[in-house]
JSON list of C-alpha atoms in Angstrom, two decimals:
[
{"chain": "A", "resi": 19, "resn": "UNK", "atom": "CA", "xyz": [-10.49, 63.65, 72.43]},
{"chain": "A", "resi": 20, "resn": "UNK", "atom": "CA", "xyz": [-12.58, 66.80, 71.98]},
{"chain": "A", "resi": 21, "resn": "UNK", "atom": "CA", "xyz": [-16.06, 66.75, 73.53]},
{"chain": "A", "resi": 22, "resn": "UNK", "atom": "CA", "xyz": [-19.08, 68.40, 72.02]},
{"chain": "A", "resi": 23, "resn": "UNK", "atom": "CA", "xyz": [-19.37, 72.10, 72.90]},
{"chain": "A", "resi": 24, "resn": "UNK", "atom": "CA", "xyz": [-22.89, 73.00, 74.03]},
{"chain": "A", "resi": 25, "resn": "UNK", "atom": "CA", "xyz": [-24.04, 76.56, 74.68]},
{"chain": "A", "resi": 26, "resn": "UNK", "atom": "CA", "xyz": [-25.79, 76.75, 78.04]},
{"chain": "A", "resi": 27, "resn": "UNK", "atom": "CA", "xyz": [-26.15, 79.18, 80.93]},
{"chain": "A", "resi": 28, "resn": "UNK", "atom": "CA", "xyz": [-27.48, 76.85, 83.59]},
{"chain": "A", "resi": 29, "resn": "UNK", "atom": "CA", "xyz": [-25.84, 73.45, 84.18]},
{"chain": "A", "resi": 30, "resn": "UNK", "atom": "CA", "xyz": [-29.00, 72.22, 85.93]},
{"chain": "A", "resi": 31, "resn": "UNK", "atom": "CA", "xyz": [-31.04, 72.98, 82.80]},
{"chain": "A", "resi": 32, "resn": "UNK", "atom": "CA", "xyz": [-28.65, 70.91, 80.70]},
{"chain": "A", "resi": 33, "resn": "UNK", "atom": "CA", "xyz": [-28.87, 68.04, 83.21]},
{"chain": "A", "resi": 34, "resn": "UNK", "atom": "CA", "xyz": [-32.68, 68.23, 83.08]},
{"chain": "A", "resi": 35, "resn": "UNK", "atom": "CA", "xyz": [-32.91, 67.55, 79.34]},
{"chain": "A", "resi": 36, "resn": "UNK", "atom": "CA", "xyz": [-29.78, 65.51, 78.63]},
{"chain": "A", "resi": 37, "resn": "UNK", "atom": "CA", "xyz": [-29.09, 61.79, 78.97]},
{"chain": "A", "resi": 38, "resn": "UNK", "atom": "CA", "xyz": [-25.77, 60.04, 78.52]},
{"chain": "A", "resi": 39, "resn": "UNK", "atom": "CA", "xyz": [-25.31, 56.60, 77.00]},
{"chain": "A", "resi": 40, "resn": "UNK", "atom": "CA", "xyz": [-23.32, 54.13, 74.96]},
{"chain": "A", "resi": 41, "resn": "UNK", "atom": "CA", "xyz": [-23.64, 53.01, 71.35]},
{"chain": "A", "resi": 42, "resn": "UNK", "atom": "CA", "xyz": [-23.89, 49.67, 69.56]},
{"chain": "A", "resi": 43, "resn": "UNK", "atom": "CA", "xyz": [-23.36, 48.52, 66.00]},
{"chain": "A", "resi": 44, "resn": "UNK", "atom": "CA", "xyz": [-25.99, 46.88, 63.78]},
{"chain": "A", "resi": 45, "resn": "UNK", "atom": "CA", "xyz": [-25.40, 44.09, 61.30]},
{"chain": "A", "resi": 46, "resn": "UNK", "atom": "CA", "xyz": [-27.85, 43.04, 58.57]},
{"chain": "A", "resi": 47, "resn": "UNK", "atom": "CA", "xyz": [-30.79, 45.01, 59.97]},
{"chain": "A", "resi": 48, "resn": "UNK", "atom": "CA", "xyz": [-33.14, 45.48, 56.99]},
{"chain": "A", "resi": 49, "resn": "UNK", "atom": "CA", "xyz": [-33.71, 49.22, 57.48]},
{"chain": "A", "resi": 50, "resn": "UNK", "atom": "CA", "xyz": [-30.11, 50.14, 58.32]},
{"chain": "A", "resi": 51, "resn": "UNK", "atom": "CA", "xyz": [-26.77, 50.23, 56.57]},
{"chain": "A", "resi": 52, "resn": "UNK", "atom": "CA", "xyz": [-24.48, 47.41, 57.69]},
{"chain": "A", "resi": 53, "resn": "UNK", "atom": "CA", "xyz": [-22.29, 48.46, 60.65]},
{"chain": "A", "resi": 54, "resn": "UNK", "atom": "CA", "xyz": [-24.56, 51.42, 61.41]},
{"chain": "A", "resi": 55, "resn": "UNK", "atom": "CA", "xyz": [-23.92, 52.90, 64.86]},
{"chain": "A", "resi": 56, "resn": "UNK", "atom": "CA", "xyz": [-27.04, 53.47, 66.98]},
{"chain": "A", "resi": 57, "resn": "UNK", "atom": "CA", "xyz": [-27.76, 54.27, 70.63]},
{"chain": "A", "resi": 58, "resn": "UNK", "atom": "CA", "xyz": [-27.69, 51.42, 73.11]},
{"chain": "A", "resi": 59, "resn": "UNK", "atom": "CA", "xyz": [-31.07, 52.24, 74.62]},
{"chain": "A", "resi": 60, "resn": "UNK", "atom": "CA", "xyz": [-30.44, 50.07, 77.69]},
{"chain": "A", "resi": 61, "resn": "UNK", "atom": "CA", "xyz": [-27.59, 52.34, 78.80]},
{"chain": "A", "resi": 62, "resn": "UNK", "atom": "CA", "xyz": [-29.24, 55.78, 78.97]},
{"chain": "A", "resi": 63, "resn": "UNK", "atom": "CA", "xyz": [-28.64, 57.47, 82.31]},
{"chain": "A", "resi": 64, "resn": "UNK", "atom": "CA", "xyz": [-28.70, 61.05, 83.60]},
{"chain": "A", "resi": 65, "resn": "UNK", "atom": "CA", "xyz": [-25.69, 63.14, 82.73]},
{"chain": "A", "resi": 66, "resn": "UNK", "atom": "CA", "xyz": [-23.20, 62.40, 85.53]},
{"chain": "A", "resi": 67, "resn": "UNK", "atom": "CA", "xyz": [-22.70, 65.06, 88.18]},
{"chain": "A", "resi": 68, "resn": "UNK", "atom": "CA", "xyz": [-20.18, 67.66, 87.04]},
{"chain": "A", "resi": 69, "resn": "UNK", "atom": "CA", "xyz": [-20.31, 66.59, 83.40]},
{"chain": "A", "resi": 70, "resn": "UNK", "atom": "CA", "xyz": [-22.18, 69.67, 82.19]},
{"chain": "A", "resi": 71, "resn": "UNK", "atom": "CA", "xyz": [-19.04, 71.75, 82.63]},
{"chain": "A", "resi": 72, "resn": "UNK", "atom": "CA", "xyz": [-17.12, 69.27, 80.48]},
{"chain": "A", "resi": 73, "resn": "UNK", "atom": "CA", "xyz": [-19.24, 70.32, 77.49]},
{"chain": "A", "resi": 74, "resn": "UNK", "atom": "CA", "xyz": [-19.12, 74.07, 78.13]},
{"chain": "A", "resi": 75, "resn": "UNK", "atom": "CA", "xyz": [-17.59, 76.05, 75.24]},
{"chain": "A", "resi": 76, "resn": "UNK", "atom": "CA", "xyz": [-14.02, 77.16, 75.85]},
{"chain": "A", "resi": 77, "resn": "UNK", "atom": "CA", "xyz": [-12.45, 80.50, 75.04]},
{"chain": "A", "resi": 78, "resn": "UNK", "atom": "CA", "xyz": [-11.10, 79.13, 71.76]},
{"chain": "A", "resi": 79, "resn": "UNK", "atom": "CA", "xyz": [-14.25, 77.21, 70.73]},
{"chain": "A", "resi": 80, "resn": "UNK", "atom": "CA", "xyz": [-15.17, 78.50, 67.25]},
{"chain": "A", "resi": 81, "resn": "UNK", "atom": "CA", "xyz": [-18.74, 79.62, 66.75]},
{"chain": "A", "resi": 82, "resn": "UNK", "atom": "CA", "xyz": [-19.04, 77.08, 63.94]},
{"chain": "A", "resi": 83, "resn": "UNK", "atom": "CA", "xyz": [-18.35, 74.34, 66.49]},
{"chain": "A", "resi": 84, "resn": "UNK", "atom": "CA", "xyz": [-21.22, 75.09, 68.87]},
{"chain": "A", "resi": 85, "resn": "UNK", "atom": "CA", "xyz": [-24.33, 73.06, 69.59]},
{"chain": "A", "resi": 86, "resn": "UNK", "atom": "CA", "xyz": [-27.12, 75.51, 70.45]},
{"chain": "A", "resi": 87, "resn": "UNK", "atom": "CA", "xyz": [-30.71, 74.89, 71.51]},
{"chain": "A", "resi": 88, "resn": "UNK", "atom": "CA", "xyz": [-33.32, 77.60, 71.02]},
{"chain": "A", "resi": 89, "resn": "UNK", "atom": "CA", "xyz": [-37.03, 78.34, 71.13]},
{"chain": "A", "resi": 90, "resn": "UNK", "atom": "CA", "xyz": [-38.80, 79.68, 68.04]},
{"chain": "A", "resi": 91, "resn": "UNK", "atom": "CA", "xyz": [-40.20, 83.22, 68.14]},
{"chain": "A", "resi": 92, "resn": "UNK", "atom": "CA", "xyz": [-43.98, 83.38, 68.62]},
{"chain": "A", "resi": 93, "resn": "UNK", "atom": "CA", "xyz": [-44.30, 84.75, 65.08]},
{"chain": "A", "resi": 94, "resn": "UNK", "atom": "CA", "xyz": [-43.10, 81.44, 63.61]},
{"chain": "A", "resi": 95, "resn": "UNK", "atom": "CA", "xyz": [-46.14, 79.17, 63.41]},
{"chain": "A", "resi": 96, "resn": "UNK", "atom": "CA", "xyz": [-45.60, 76.90, 60.40]},
{"chain": "A", "resi": 97, "resn": "UNK", "atom": "CA", "xyz": [-43.03, 75.83, 57.80]},
{"chain": "A", "resi": 98, "resn": "UNK", "atom": "CA", "xyz": [-43.58, 78.93, 55.65]},
{"chain": "A", "resi": 99, "resn": "UNK", "atom": "CA", "xyz": [-42.94, 81.42, 58.46]},
{"chain": "A", "resi": 100, "resn": "UNK", "atom": "CA", "xyz": [-40.02, 79.28, 59.60]},
{"chain": "A", "resi": 101, "resn": "UNK", "atom": "CA", "xyz": [-38.43, 79.44, 56.15]},
{"chain": "A", "resi": 102, "resn": "UNK", "atom": "CA", "xyz": [-38.90, 83.22, 56.14]},
{"chain": "A", "resi": 103, "resn": "UNK", "atom": "CA", "xyz": [-37.16, 83.46, 59.52]},
{"chain": "A", "resi": 104, "resn": "UNK", "atom": "CA", "xyz": [-34.19, 81.39, 58.32]},
{"chain": "A", "resi": 105, "resn": "UNK", "atom": "CA", "xyz": [-33.74, 83.89, 55.50]},
{"chain": "A", "resi": 106, "resn": "UNK", "atom": "CA", "xyz": [-33.12, 86.64, 58.06]},
{"chain": "A", "resi": 107, "resn": "UNK", "atom": "CA", "xyz": [-30.38, 84.86, 60.06]},
{"chain": "A", "resi": 108, "resn": "UNK", "atom": "CA", "xyz": [-27.39, 86.19, 58.14]},
{"chain": "A", "resi": 109, "resn": "UNK", "atom": "CA", "xyz": [-26.52, 83.58, 55.52]},
{"chain": "A", "resi": 110, "resn": "UNK", "atom": "CA", "xyz": [-27.85, 84.79, 52.16]},
{"chain": "A", "resi": 111, "resn": "UNK", "atom": "CA", "xyz": [-27.62, 81.30, 50.67]},
{"chain": "A", "resi": 112, "resn": "UNK", "atom": "CA", "xyz": [-28.80, 78.72, 53.22]},
{"chain": "A", "resi": 113, "resn": "UNK", "atom": "CA", "xyz": [-29.14, 75.20, 51.86]},
{"chain": "A", "resi": 114, "resn": "UNK", "atom": "CA", "xyz": [-32.62, 73.76, 52.28]},
{"chain": "A", "resi": 115, "resn": "UNK", "atom": "CA", "xyz": [-32.47, 70.14, 53.44]},
{"chain": "A", "resi": 116, "resn": "UNK", "atom": "CA", "xyz": [-36.21, 69.58, 53.39]},
{"chain": "A", "resi": 117, "resn": "UNK", "atom": "CA", "xyz": [-38.79, 68.29, 55.83]},
{"chain": "A", "resi": 118, "resn": "UNK", "atom": "CA", "xyz": [-39.31, 65.07, 57.71]},
{"chain": "A", "resi": 119, "resn": "UNK", "atom": "CA", "xyz": [-42.27, 63.48, 59.42]},
{"chain": "A", "resi": 120, "resn": "UNK", "atom": "CA", "xyz": [-41.10, 60.74, 61.76]},
{"chain": "A", "resi": 121, "resn": "UNK", "atom": "CA", "xyz": [-43.13, 58.19, 63.70]},
{"chain": "A", "resi": 122, "resn": "UNK", "atom": "CA", "xyz": [-42.40, 57.49, 67.36]},
{"chain": "A", "resi": 123, "resn": "UNK", "atom": "CA", "xyz": [-40.17, 54.60, 68.37]},
{"chain": "A", "resi": 124, "resn": "UNK", "atom": "CA", "xyz": [-37.25, 55.14, 65.95]},
{"chain": "A", "resi": 125, "resn": "UNK", "atom": "CA", "xyz": [-33.73, 54.78, 67.47]},
{"chain": "A", "resi": 126, "resn": "UNK", "atom": "CA", "xyz": [-32.49, 57.06, 64.68]},
{"chain": "A", "resi": 127, "resn": "UNK", "atom": "CA", "xyz": [-34.59, 58.99, 62.19]},
{"chain": "A", "resi": 128, "resn": "UNK", "atom": "CA", "xyz": [-32.38, 59.99, 59.26]},
{"chain": "A", "resi": 129, "resn": "UNK", "atom": "CA", "xyz": [-32.90, 58.06, 56.02]},
{"chain": "A", "resi": 130, "resn": "UNK", "atom": "CA", "xyz": [-30.62, 58.23, 52.99]},
{"chain": "A", "resi": 131, "resn": "UNK", "atom": "CA", "xyz": [-32.78, 59.18, 49.99]},
{"chain": "A", "resi": 132, "resn": "UNK", "atom": "CA", "xyz": [-30.60, 57.30, 47.51]},
{"chain": "A", "resi": 133, "resn": "UNK", "atom": "CA", "xyz": [-30.93, 53.94, 49.30]},
{"chain": "A", "resi": 134, "resn": "UNK", "atom": "CA", "xyz": [-33.85, 54.29, 51.71]},
{"chain": "A", "resi": 135, "resn": "UNK", "atom": "CA", "xyz": [-31.52, 52.98, 54.44]},
{"chain": "A", "resi": 136, "resn": "UNK", "atom": "CA", "xyz": [-30.82, 54.56, 57.80]},
{"chain": "A", "resi": 137, "resn": "UNK", "atom": "CA", "xyz": [-27.11, 55.41, 58.30]},
{"chain": "A", "resi": 138, "resn": "UNK", "atom": "CA", "xyz": [-27.36, 55.59, 62.09]},
{"chain": "A", "resi": 139, "resn": "UNK", "atom": "CA", "xyz": [-24.99, 57.98, 63.79]},
{"chain": "A", "resi": 140, "resn": "UNK", "atom": "CA", "xyz": [-23.21, 59.86, 61.00]},
{"chain": "A", "resi": 141, "resn": "UNK", "atom": "CA", "xyz": [-21.54, 63.06, 59.86]},
{"chain": "A", "resi": 142, "resn": "UNK", "atom": "CA", "xyz": [-23.05, 65.28, 57.20]},
{"chain": "A", "resi": 143, "resn": "UNK", "atom": "CA", "xyz": [-20.90, 65.52, 54.10]},
{"chain": "A", "resi": 144, "resn": "UNK", "atom": "CA", "xyz": [-22.73, 67.92, 51.80]},
{"chain": "A", "resi": 145, "resn": "UNK", "atom": "CA", "xyz": [-19.54, 69.96, 51.39]},
{"chain": "A", "resi": 146, "resn": "UNK", "atom": "CA", "xyz": [-17.12, 67.00, 51.75]},
{"chain": "A", "resi": 147, "resn": "UNK", "atom": "CA", "xyz": [-14.43, 69.23, 53.24]},
{"chain": "A", "resi": 148, "resn": "UNK", "atom": "CA", "xyz": [-11.01, 67.67, 53.97]},
{"chain": "A", "resi": 149, "resn": "UNK", "atom": "CA", "xyz": [-9.59, 67.27, 57.45]},
{"chain": "A", "resi": 150, "resn": "UNK", "atom": "CA", "xyz": [-7.90, 70.67, 57.54]},
{"chain": "A", "resi": 151, "resn": "UNK", "atom": "CA", "xyz": [-11.01, 72.54, 56.39]},
{"chain": "A", "resi": 152, "resn": "UNK", "atom": "CA", "xyz": [-13.66, 70.57, 58.26]},
{"chain": "A", "resi": 153, "resn": "UNK", "atom": "CA", "xyz": [-14.16, 73.12, 61.05]},
{"chain": "A", "resi": 154, "resn": "UNK", "atom": "CA", "xyz": [-15.30, 75.63, 58.41]},
{"chain": "A", "resi": 155, "resn": "UNK", "atom": "CA", "xyz": [-18.34, 73.56, 57.37]},
{"chain": "A", "resi": 156, "resn": "UNK", "atom": "CA", "xyz": [-21.84, 74.93, 57.62]},
{"chain": "A", "resi": 157, "resn": "UNK", "atom": "CA", "xyz": [-23.93, 74.16, 60.68]},
{"chain": "A", "resi": 158, "resn": "UNK", "atom": "CA", "xyz": [-27.27, 72.41, 60.47]},
{"chain": "A", "resi": 159, "resn": "UNK", "atom": "CA", "xyz": [-30.36, 74.17, 61.77]},
{"chain": "A", "resi": 160, "resn": "UNK", "atom": "CA", "xyz": [-33.30, 71.91, 62.58]},
{"chain": "A", "resi": 161, "resn": "UNK", "atom": "CA", "xyz": [-36.67, 72.76, 64.14]},
{"chain": "A", "resi": 162, "resn": "UNK", "atom": "CA", "xyz": [-39.15, 70.38, 65.74]},
{"chain": "A", "resi": 163, "resn": "UNK", "atom": "CA", "xyz": [-42.63, 71.21, 64.46]},
{"chain": "A", "resi": 164, "resn": "UNK", "atom": "CA", "xyz": [-44.34, 68.58, 66.62]},
{"chain": "A", "resi": 165, "resn": "UNK", "atom": "CA", "xyz": [-46.75, 67.37, 67.64]},
{"chain": "A", "resi": 166, "resn": "UNK", "atom": "CA", "xyz": [-44.42, 65.30, 69.84]},
{"chain": "A", "resi": 167, "resn": "UNK", "atom": "CA", "xyz": [-40.93, 65.84, 71.25]},
{"chain": "A", "resi": 168, "resn": "UNK", "atom": "CA", "xyz": [-37.82, 64.24, 69.78]},
{"chain": "A", "resi": 169, "resn": "UNK", "atom": "CA", "xyz": [-34.15, 63.91, 70.62]},
{"chain": "A", "resi": 170, "resn": "UNK", "atom": "CA", "xyz": [-30.92, 65.24, 69.18]},
{"chain": "A", "resi": 171, "resn": "UNK", "atom": "CA", "xyz": [-28.13, 62.65, 69.49]},
{"chain": "A", "resi": 172, "resn": "UNK", "atom": "CA", "xyz": [-24.58, 64.02, 69.56]},
{"chain": "A", "resi": 173, "resn": "UNK", "atom": "CA", "xyz": [-21.32, 62.09, 70.00]},
{"chain": "A", "resi": 174, "resn": "UNK", "atom": "CA", "xyz": [-18.93, 63.30, 72.66]},
{"chain": "A", "resi": 175, "resn": "UNK", "atom": "CA", "xyz": [-15.96, 62.92, 70.26]},
{"chain": "A", "resi": 176, "resn": "UNK", "atom": "CA", "xyz": [-15.53, 64.85, 67.02]},
{"chain": "A", "resi": 177, "resn": "UNK", "atom": "CA", "xyz": [-14.72, 63.37, 63.63]},
{"chain": "A", "resi": 178, "resn": "UNK", "atom": "CA", "xyz": [-11.24, 64.95, 63.50]},
{"chain": "A", "resi": 179, "resn": "UNK", "atom": "CA", "xyz": [-10.22, 63.19, 66.72]},
{"chain": "A", "resi": 180, "resn": "UNK", "atom": "CA", "xyz": [-11.69, 59.99, 65.31]},
{"chain": "A", "resi": 181, "resn": "UNK", "atom": "CA", "xyz": [-9.69, 60.37, 62.07]},
{"chain": "A", "resi": 182, "resn": "UNK", "atom": "CA", "xyz": [-6.45, 60.81, 63.99]},
{"chain": "A", "resi": 183, "resn": "UNK", "atom": "CA", "xyz": [-7.10, 57.43, 65.60]},
{"chain": "A", "resi": 184, "resn": "UNK", "atom": "CA", "xyz": [-7.96, 55.47, 62.46]},
{"chain": "A", "resi": 185, "resn": "UNK", "atom": "CA", "xyz": [-6.05, 57.12, 59.58]},
{"chain": "A", "resi": 186, "resn": "UNK", "atom": "CA", "xyz": [-2.30, 57.18, 59.05]},
{"chain": "A", "resi": 187, "resn": "UNK", "atom": "CA", "xyz": [-2.47, 60.16, 56.68]},
{"chain": "A", "resi": 188, "resn": "UNK", "atom": "CA", "xyz": [-5.37, 61.95, 58.29]},
{"chain": "A", "resi": 189, "resn": "UNK", "atom": "CA", "xyz": [-4.16, 65.42, 57.20]},
{"chain": "A", "resi": 190, "resn": "UNK", "atom": "CA", "xyz": [-5.09, 64.58, 53.59]},
{"chain": "A", "resi": 191, "resn": "UNK", "atom": "CA", "xyz": [-8.25, 62.66, 54.42]},
{"chain": "A", "resi": 192, "resn": "UNK", "atom": "CA", "xyz": [-11.87, 63.63, 53.83]},
{"chain": "A", "resi": 193, "resn": "UNK", "atom": "CA", "xyz": [-13.64, 62.54, 57.06]},
{"chain": "A", "resi": 194, "resn": "UNK", "atom": "CA", "xyz": [-16.74, 60.41, 56.69]},
{"chain": "A", "resi": 195, "resn": "UNK", "atom": "CA", "xyz": [-19.14, 58.16, 58.55]},
{"chain": "A", "resi": 196, "resn": "UNK", "atom": "CA", "xyz": [-16.93, 55.19, 57.61]},
{"chain": "A", "resi": 197, "resn": "UNK", "atom": "CA", "xyz": [-14.25, 56.62, 59.92]},
{"chain": "A", "resi": 198, "resn": "UNK", "atom": "CA", "xyz": [-16.71, 56.58, 62.81]},
{"chain": "A", "resi": 199, "resn": "UNK", "atom": "CA", "xyz": [-17.59, 52.94, 62.09]},
{"chain": "A", "resi": 200, "resn": "UNK", "atom": "CA", "xyz": [-13.91, 51.99, 61.90]},
{"chain": "A", "resi": 201, "resn": "UNK", "atom": "CA", "xyz": [-13.30, 53.75, 65.21]},
{"chain": "A", "resi": 202, "resn": "UNK", "atom": "CA", "xyz": [-16.00, 51.63, 66.88]},
{"chain": "A", "resi": 203, "resn": "UNK", "atom": "CA", "xyz": [-14.67, 48.48, 65.22]},
{"chain": "A", "resi": 204, "resn": "UNK", "atom": "CA", "xyz": [-11.36, 49.18, 66.97]},
{"chain": "A", "resi": 205, "resn": "UNK", "atom": "CA", "xyz": [-13.24, 49.34, 70.30]},
{"chain": "A", "resi": 206, "resn": "UNK", "atom": "CA", "xyz": [-12.38, 52.99, 70.85]},
{"chain": "A", "resi": 207, "resn": "UNK", "atom": "CA", "xyz": [-14.54, 54.78, 73.45]},
{"chain": "A", "resi": 208, "resn": "UNK", "atom": "CA", "xyz": [-17.57, 56.78, 72.33]},
{"chain": "A", "resi": 209, "resn": "UNK", "atom": "CA", "xyz": [-20.52, 58.13, 74.28]},
{"chain": "A", "resi": 210, "resn": "UNK", "atom": "CA", "xyz": [-23.71, 59.87, 73.20]},
{"chain": "A", "resi": 211, "resn": "UNK", "atom": "CA", "xyz": [-25.55, 62.86, 74.53]},
{"chain": "A", "resi": 212, "resn": "UNK", "atom": "CA", "xyz": [-29.33, 62.71, 74.05]},
{"chain": "A", "resi": 213, "resn": "UNK", "atom": "CA", "xyz": [-30.89, 66.17, 74.18]},
{"chain": "A", "resi": 214, "resn": "UNK", "atom": "CA", "xyz": [-34.68, 66.53, 74.29]},
{"chain": "A", "resi": 215, "resn": "UNK", "atom": "CA", "xyz": [-36.11, 68.95, 71.72]},
{"chain": "A", "resi": 216, "resn": "UNK", "atom": "CA", "xyz": [-39.76, 69.84, 72.37]},
{"chain": "A", "resi": 217, "resn": "UNK", "atom": "CA", "xyz": [-42.21, 71.14, 69.75]},
{"chain": "A", "resi": 218, "resn": "UNK", "atom": "CA", "xyz": [-41.45, 74.75, 68.91]},
{"chain": "A", "resi": 219, "resn": "UNK", "atom": "CA", "xyz": [-37.78, 74.28, 69.76]},
{"chain": "A", "resi": 220, "resn": "UNK", "atom": "CA", "xyz": [-34.78, 73.83, 67.48]},
{"chain": "A", "resi": 221, "resn": "UNK", "atom": "CA", "xyz": [-31.07, 73.27, 67.41]},
{"chain": "A", "resi": 222, "resn": "UNK", "atom": "CA", "xyz": [-27.96, 74.39, 65.58]},
{"chain": "A", "resi": 223, "resn": "UNK", "atom": "CA", "xyz": [-25.04, 71.95, 65.43]},
{"chain": "A", "resi": 224, "resn": "UNK", "atom": "CA", "xyz": [-21.81, 71.34, 63.48]},
{"chain": "A", "resi": 225, "resn": "UNK", "atom": "CA", "xyz": [-23.05, 68.08, 61.98]},
{"chain": "A", "resi": 226, "resn": "UNK", "atom": "CA", "xyz": [-20.09, 67.80, 59.57]},
{"chain": "A", "resi": 227, "resn": "UNK", "atom": "CA", "xyz": [-17.83, 67.88, 62.63]},
{"chain": "A", "resi": 228, "resn": "UNK", "atom": "CA", "xyz": [-19.76, 65.99, 65.33]},
{"chain": "A", "resi": 229, "resn": "UNK", "atom": "CA", "xyz": [-21.35, 62.59, 64.60]},
{"chain": "A", "resi": 230, "resn": "UNK", "atom": "CA", "xyz": [-25.08, 62.92, 65.21]},
{"chain": "A", "resi": 231, "resn": "UNK", "atom": "CA", "xyz": [-28.61, 61.82, 64.41]},
{"chain": "A", "resi": 232, "resn": "UNK", "atom": "CA", "xyz": [-32.10, 62.34, 65.81]},
{"chain": "A", "resi": 233, "resn": "UNK", "atom": "CA", "xyz": [-34.31, 59.86, 67.63]},
{"chain": "A", "resi": 234, "resn": "UNK", "atom": "CA", "xyz": [-37.95, 59.30, 68.57]},
{"chain": "A", "resi": 235, "resn": "UNK", "atom": "CA", "xyz": [-37.26, 56.15, 70.59]},
{"chain": "A", "resi": 236, "resn": "UNK", "atom": "CA", "xyz": [-39.41, 55.78, 73.69]},
{"chain": "A", "resi": 237, "resn": "UNK", "atom": "CA", "xyz": [-41.79, 58.56, 72.66]},
{"chain": "A", "resi": 238, "resn": "UNK", "atom": "CA", "xyz": [-45.53, 58.33, 72.05]},
{"chain": "A", "resi": 239, "resn": "UNK", "atom": "CA", "xyz": [-46.18, 60.93, 69.34]},
{"chain": "A", "resi": 240, "resn": "UNK", "atom": "CA", "xyz": [-44.78, 61.57, 65.85]},
{"chain": "A", "resi": 241, "resn": "UNK", "atom": "CA", "xyz": [-42.87, 64.75, 65.11]},
{"chain": "A", "resi": 242, "resn": "UNK", "atom": "CA", "xyz": [-41.94, 66.70, 62.01]},
{"chain": "A", "resi": 243, "resn": "UNK", "atom": "CA", "xyz": [-38.90, 68.82, 61.24]},
{"chain": "A", "resi": 244, "resn": "UNK", "atom": "CA", "xyz": [-37.53, 71.33, 58.77]},
{"chain": "A", "resi": 245, "resn": "UNK", "atom": "CA", "xyz": [-33.77, 71.66, 58.30]},
{"chain": "A", "resi": 246, "resn": "UNK", "atom": "CA", "xyz": [-31.17, 73.90, 56.65]},
{"chain": "A", "resi": 247, "resn": "UNK", "atom": "CA", "xyz": [-27.39, 74.25, 56.39]},
{"chain": "A", "resi": 248, "resn": "UNK", "atom": "CA", "xyz": [-25.79, 77.66, 56.71]},
{"chain": "A", "resi": 249, "resn": "UNK", "atom": "CA", "xyz": [-22.93, 79.78, 57.94]},
{"chain": "A", "resi": 250, "resn": "UNK", "atom": "CA", "xyz": [-24.55, 81.33, 61.00]},
{"chain": "A", "resi": 251, "resn": "UNK", "atom": "CA", "xyz": [-22.98, 83.33, 63.79]},
{"chain": "A", "resi": 252, "resn": "UNK", "atom": "CA", "xyz": [-23.30, 81.90, 67.30]},
{"chain": "A", "resi": 253, "resn": "UNK", "atom": "CA", "xyz": [-25.94, 83.15, 69.73]},
{"chain": "A", "resi": 254, "resn": "UNK", "atom": "CA", "xyz": [-28.45, 84.38, 67.17]},
{"chain": "A", "resi": 255, "resn": "UNK", "atom": "CA", "xyz": [-31.05, 83.08, 69.62]},
{"chain": "A", "resi": 256, "resn": "UNK", "atom": "CA", "xyz": [-31.14, 83.31, 73.40]},
{"chain": "A", "resi": 257, "resn": "UNK", "atom": "CA", "xyz": [-29.88, 80.01, 74.84]},
{"chain": "A", "resi": 258, "resn": "UNK", "atom": "CA", "xyz": [-32.73, 77.70, 75.72]},
{"chain": "A", "resi": 259, "resn": "UNK", "atom": "CA", "xyz": [-30.80, 76.20, 78.62]}
]
C-alpha cells in the first residue's frame, strides 16, 4: 500500500499538527450517503514515533502526488486577493470549486450539491480519469479563511492501491469513492491523518488520488474556505512544516 506523501522539513513540526486515527462507516444517517466513511473520533492519537518519515516524499514521488501545507502571503487578505494569487501560480486555467462556510462540530464538511448529502471520505472525480491516468489529475488547493481552524483528513492508502484490492480488472477501471467503501466493507486496513490548518493557511493535495475530506469536529469556531483545482508544480510555497 502506498502512504500519503507529505512535504515537510521538520518531523517534529508534522508530529505537532498531525493526529492518526481509524475510520468507521455510517448507515442511514440523515445527512450522509449510506456507507459513508468518516473518522472514528474516539481513536485519534498522536502520530506514532517514527511515523513522520513514513510519509516523507521519495525520490520518485511525482509532484502531482504531494500533500503540501503553506501559509498565505501577507498581501492575501480576502477571497478576491486570494483568487488573484491563484491566477499567478502557473496554471492558466484553474478550476474554481467555490467557497464554503462550515460550522464547528462537523466530522466531515463536504456536501454534494446535487443531493445535499455528505459523502464522507471520498476522492474527487471532476476529471474522472481511469486507473492508468489517475496520477495525472489536478491537485486541489484549499485555503482556510477563518475565523477558526479546521482539519484536512487524508487516508494513508491511495485509491489505486485500493482498486487493486477490490477490482479484478482494475487497469480498465475508473476509480471512485465506491471503491473506497468496498475496500472498508472487506475489512481492509485504512488509517487517517488529521492535519490542522489554521486561518491564513492552506493546502495542496492530490484529492483524485488520495481519499480525503475536511473536518471541524471538536472545534469551537466556524471556518470558511475557497478551493480550486489545477496543475501546479510542487513547492510553489515554502513548506509550512
